GROMACS .gro file of C-alpha atoms in nm:
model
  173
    1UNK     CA    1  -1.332  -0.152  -1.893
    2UNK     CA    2  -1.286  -0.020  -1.548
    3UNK     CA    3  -1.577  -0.190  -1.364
    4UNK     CA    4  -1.478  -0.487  -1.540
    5UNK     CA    5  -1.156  -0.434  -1.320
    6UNK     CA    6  -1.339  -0.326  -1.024
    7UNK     CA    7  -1.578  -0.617  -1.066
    8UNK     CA    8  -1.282  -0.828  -0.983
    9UNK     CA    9  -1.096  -0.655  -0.700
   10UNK     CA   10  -1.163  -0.733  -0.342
   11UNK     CA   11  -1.382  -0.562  -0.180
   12UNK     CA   12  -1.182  -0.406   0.022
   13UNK     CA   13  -0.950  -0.228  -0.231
   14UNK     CA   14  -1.295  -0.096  -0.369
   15UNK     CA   15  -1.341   0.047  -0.065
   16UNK     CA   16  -0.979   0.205  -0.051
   17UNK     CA   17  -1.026   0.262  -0.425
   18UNK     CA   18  -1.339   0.444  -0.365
   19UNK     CA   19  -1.179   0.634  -0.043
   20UNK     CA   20  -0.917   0.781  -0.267
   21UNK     CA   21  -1.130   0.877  -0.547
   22UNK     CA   22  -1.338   1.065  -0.304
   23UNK     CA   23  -1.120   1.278  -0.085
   24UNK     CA   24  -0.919   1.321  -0.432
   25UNK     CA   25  -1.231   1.471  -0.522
   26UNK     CA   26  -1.319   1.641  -0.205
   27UNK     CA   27  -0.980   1.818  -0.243
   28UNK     CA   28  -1.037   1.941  -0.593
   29UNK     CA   29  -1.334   2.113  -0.541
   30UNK     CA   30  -1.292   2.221  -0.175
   31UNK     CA   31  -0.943   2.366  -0.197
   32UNK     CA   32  -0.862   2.564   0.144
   33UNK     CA   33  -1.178   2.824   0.121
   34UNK     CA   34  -1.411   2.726   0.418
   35UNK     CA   35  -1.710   2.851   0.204
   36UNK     CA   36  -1.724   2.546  -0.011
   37UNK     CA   37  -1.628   2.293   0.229
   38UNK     CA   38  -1.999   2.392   0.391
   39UNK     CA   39  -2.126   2.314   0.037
   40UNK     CA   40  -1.945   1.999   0.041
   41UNK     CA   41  -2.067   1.970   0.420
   42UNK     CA   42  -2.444   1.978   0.221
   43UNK     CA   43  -2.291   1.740  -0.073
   44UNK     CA   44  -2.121   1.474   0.117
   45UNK     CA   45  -2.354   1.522   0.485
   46UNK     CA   46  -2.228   1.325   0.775
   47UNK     CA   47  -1.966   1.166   0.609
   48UNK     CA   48  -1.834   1.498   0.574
   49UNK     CA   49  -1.622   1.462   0.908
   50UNK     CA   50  -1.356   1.198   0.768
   51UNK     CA   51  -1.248   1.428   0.479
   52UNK     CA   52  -1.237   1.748   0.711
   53UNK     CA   53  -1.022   1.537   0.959
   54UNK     CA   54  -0.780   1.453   0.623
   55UNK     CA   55  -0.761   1.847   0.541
   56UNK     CA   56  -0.687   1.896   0.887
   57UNK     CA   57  -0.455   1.680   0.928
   58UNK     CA   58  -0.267   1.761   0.560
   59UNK     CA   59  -0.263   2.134   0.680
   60UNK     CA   60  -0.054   1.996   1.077
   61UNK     CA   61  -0.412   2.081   1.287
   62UNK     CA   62  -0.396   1.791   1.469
   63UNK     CA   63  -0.629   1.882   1.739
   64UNK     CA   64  -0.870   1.998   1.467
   65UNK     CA   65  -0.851   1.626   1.268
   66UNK     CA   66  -0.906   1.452   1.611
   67UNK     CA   67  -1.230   1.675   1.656
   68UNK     CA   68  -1.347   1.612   1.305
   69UNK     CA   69  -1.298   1.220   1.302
   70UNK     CA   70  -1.418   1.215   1.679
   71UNK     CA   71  -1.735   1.394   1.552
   72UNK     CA   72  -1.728   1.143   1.211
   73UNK     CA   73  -1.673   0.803   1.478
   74UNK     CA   74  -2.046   0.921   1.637
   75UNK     CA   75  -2.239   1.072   1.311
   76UNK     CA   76  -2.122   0.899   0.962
   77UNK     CA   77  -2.231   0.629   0.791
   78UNK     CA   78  -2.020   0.245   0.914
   79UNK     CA   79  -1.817   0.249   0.651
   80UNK     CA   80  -1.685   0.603   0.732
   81UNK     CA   81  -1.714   0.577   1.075
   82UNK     CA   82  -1.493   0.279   1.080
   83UNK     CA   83  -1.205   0.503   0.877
   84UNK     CA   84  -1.298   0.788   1.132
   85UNK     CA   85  -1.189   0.542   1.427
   86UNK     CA   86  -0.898   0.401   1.248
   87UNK     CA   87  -0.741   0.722   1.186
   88UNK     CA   88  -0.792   0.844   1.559
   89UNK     CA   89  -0.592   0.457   1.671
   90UNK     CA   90  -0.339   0.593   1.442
   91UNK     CA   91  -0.334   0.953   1.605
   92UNK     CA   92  -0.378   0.826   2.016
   93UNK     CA   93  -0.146   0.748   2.268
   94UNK     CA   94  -0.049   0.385   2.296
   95UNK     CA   95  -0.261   0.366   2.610
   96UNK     CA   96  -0.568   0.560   2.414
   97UNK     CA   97  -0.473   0.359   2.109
   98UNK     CA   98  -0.511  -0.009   2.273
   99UNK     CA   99  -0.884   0.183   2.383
  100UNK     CA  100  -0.976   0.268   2.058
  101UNK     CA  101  -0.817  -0.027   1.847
  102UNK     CA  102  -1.096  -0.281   2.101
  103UNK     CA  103  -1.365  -0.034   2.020
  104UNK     CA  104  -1.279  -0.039   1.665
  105UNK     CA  105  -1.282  -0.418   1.653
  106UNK     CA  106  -1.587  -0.429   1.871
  107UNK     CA  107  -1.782  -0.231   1.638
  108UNK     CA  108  -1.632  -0.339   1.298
  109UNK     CA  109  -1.490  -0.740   1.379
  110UNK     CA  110  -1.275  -0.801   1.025
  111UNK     CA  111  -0.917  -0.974   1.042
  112UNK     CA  112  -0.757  -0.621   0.983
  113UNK     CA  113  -0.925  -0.437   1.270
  114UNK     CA  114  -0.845  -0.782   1.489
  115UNK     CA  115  -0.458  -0.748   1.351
  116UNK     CA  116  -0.432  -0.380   1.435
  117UNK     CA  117  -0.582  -0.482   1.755
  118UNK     CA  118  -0.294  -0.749   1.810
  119UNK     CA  119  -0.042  -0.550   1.735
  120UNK     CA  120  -0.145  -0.326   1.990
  121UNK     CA  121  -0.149  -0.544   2.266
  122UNK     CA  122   0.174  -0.755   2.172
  123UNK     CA  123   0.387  -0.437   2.226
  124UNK     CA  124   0.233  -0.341   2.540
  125UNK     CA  125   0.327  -0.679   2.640
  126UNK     CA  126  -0.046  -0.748   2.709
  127UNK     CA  127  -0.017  -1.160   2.607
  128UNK     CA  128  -0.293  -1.294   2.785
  129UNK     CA  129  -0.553  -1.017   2.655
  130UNK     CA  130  -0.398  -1.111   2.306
  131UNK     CA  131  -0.477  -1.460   2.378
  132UNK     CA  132  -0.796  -1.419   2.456
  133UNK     CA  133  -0.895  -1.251   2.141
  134UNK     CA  134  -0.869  -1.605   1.952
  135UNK     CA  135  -1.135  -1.707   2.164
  136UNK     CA  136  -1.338  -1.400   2.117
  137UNK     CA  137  -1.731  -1.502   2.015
  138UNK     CA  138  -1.718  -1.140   1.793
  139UNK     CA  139  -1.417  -1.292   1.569
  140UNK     CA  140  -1.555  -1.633   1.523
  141UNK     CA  141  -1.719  -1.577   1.224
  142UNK     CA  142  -1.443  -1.451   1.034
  143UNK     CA  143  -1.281  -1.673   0.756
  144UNK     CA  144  -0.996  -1.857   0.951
  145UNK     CA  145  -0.845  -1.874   0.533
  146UNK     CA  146  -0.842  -1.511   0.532
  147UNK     CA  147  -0.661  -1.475   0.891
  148UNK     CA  148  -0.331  -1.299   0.872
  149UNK     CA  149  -0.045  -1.498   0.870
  150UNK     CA  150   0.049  -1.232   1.142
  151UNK     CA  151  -0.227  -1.271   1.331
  152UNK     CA  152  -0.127  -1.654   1.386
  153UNK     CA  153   0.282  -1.545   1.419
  154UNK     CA  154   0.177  -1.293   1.717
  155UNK     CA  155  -0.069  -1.552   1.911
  156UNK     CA  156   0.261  -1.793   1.922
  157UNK     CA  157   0.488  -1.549   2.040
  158UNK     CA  158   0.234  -1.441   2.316
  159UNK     CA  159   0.192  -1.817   2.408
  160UNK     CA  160   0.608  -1.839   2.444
  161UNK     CA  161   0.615  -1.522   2.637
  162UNK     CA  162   0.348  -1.633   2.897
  163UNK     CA  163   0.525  -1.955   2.937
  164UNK     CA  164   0.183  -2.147   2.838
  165UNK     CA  165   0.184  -2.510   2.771
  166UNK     CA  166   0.000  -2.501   2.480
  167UNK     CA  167   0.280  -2.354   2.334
  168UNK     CA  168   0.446  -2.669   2.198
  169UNK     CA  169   0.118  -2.833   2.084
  170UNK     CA  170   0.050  -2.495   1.891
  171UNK     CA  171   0.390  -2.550   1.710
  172UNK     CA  172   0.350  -2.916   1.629
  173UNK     CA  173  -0.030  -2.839   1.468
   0.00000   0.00000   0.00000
């Protein structure tokens, strides 16, 4: 009954589906005592980093989550590396943030990390580096269906606010 659910999800509430499952795992079994989170190190190897960074964070060690998913970015698999990276855009500086969010999207091109990317640029008033995303080779392959309806709503407003022409042709298409 449940794969037969799963089977239909997208695939990337799977993934988030799968995330949670995990570190609700990870945090049954590992508790707070340091001894089994080496087991765990042994059980869950590399990708060990991203749930350590979690704990961290859950427990207010900042400093300590940053090192963990710093150390998870460079060592664990894509898949957790990518949530290592995401969680240190969420974590930076705006200035450290814009960094990592064009890394992130560099490494791992999908409309989300291109949105977060946006986002990111739009409120540090960076228009023209926004602009230039759309004609990015790395995001060409994405489904233009699948873009964010956000996405599109934050290219216009960076077209009005560098006073481009193409602004009024954007609106009428």
């Amino acid at each position: 009954f449940l794969l037969f659910h799963l089977s239909k999800m997208p695939m990337n509430q799977r993934k988030s589906l799968l995330l949670v499952v995990l570190y609700t795992l990870f945090l049954v079994i590992t508790g707070c005592n340091d001894s089994k989170a080496m087991s765990l190190q042994k059980q869950f190897g590399n990708n060990f980093y991203y749930f350590m960074g979690l704990k961290y964070l859950q427990e207010g060690q900042q400093d300590d989550a940053l090192a963990q998913f710093k150390k998870g970015v460079k060592k664990s698999d894509d898949f957790f590396a990518e949530k290592c990276l995401e969680s240190l855009c969420q974590l930076a500086s705006e200035n450290e943030g814009k960094i990592l969010a064009q890394e992130l999207a560099k490494k791992f091109p999908s409309n989300d990390n291109r949105l977060r990317l946006e986002r990111l640029l739009y409120a540090a008033e960076e228009y023209e580096q926004l602009l230039a995303i759309a004609e990015n080779d790395l995001f060409k392959g994405l489904v233009a269906e699948e873009e964010p309806a956000e996405s599109m709503y934050l290219r216009l407003l960076a077209l009005e606010k560098a006073g481009k022409q193409g602004f009024a042709g954007e609106i009428e298409d």
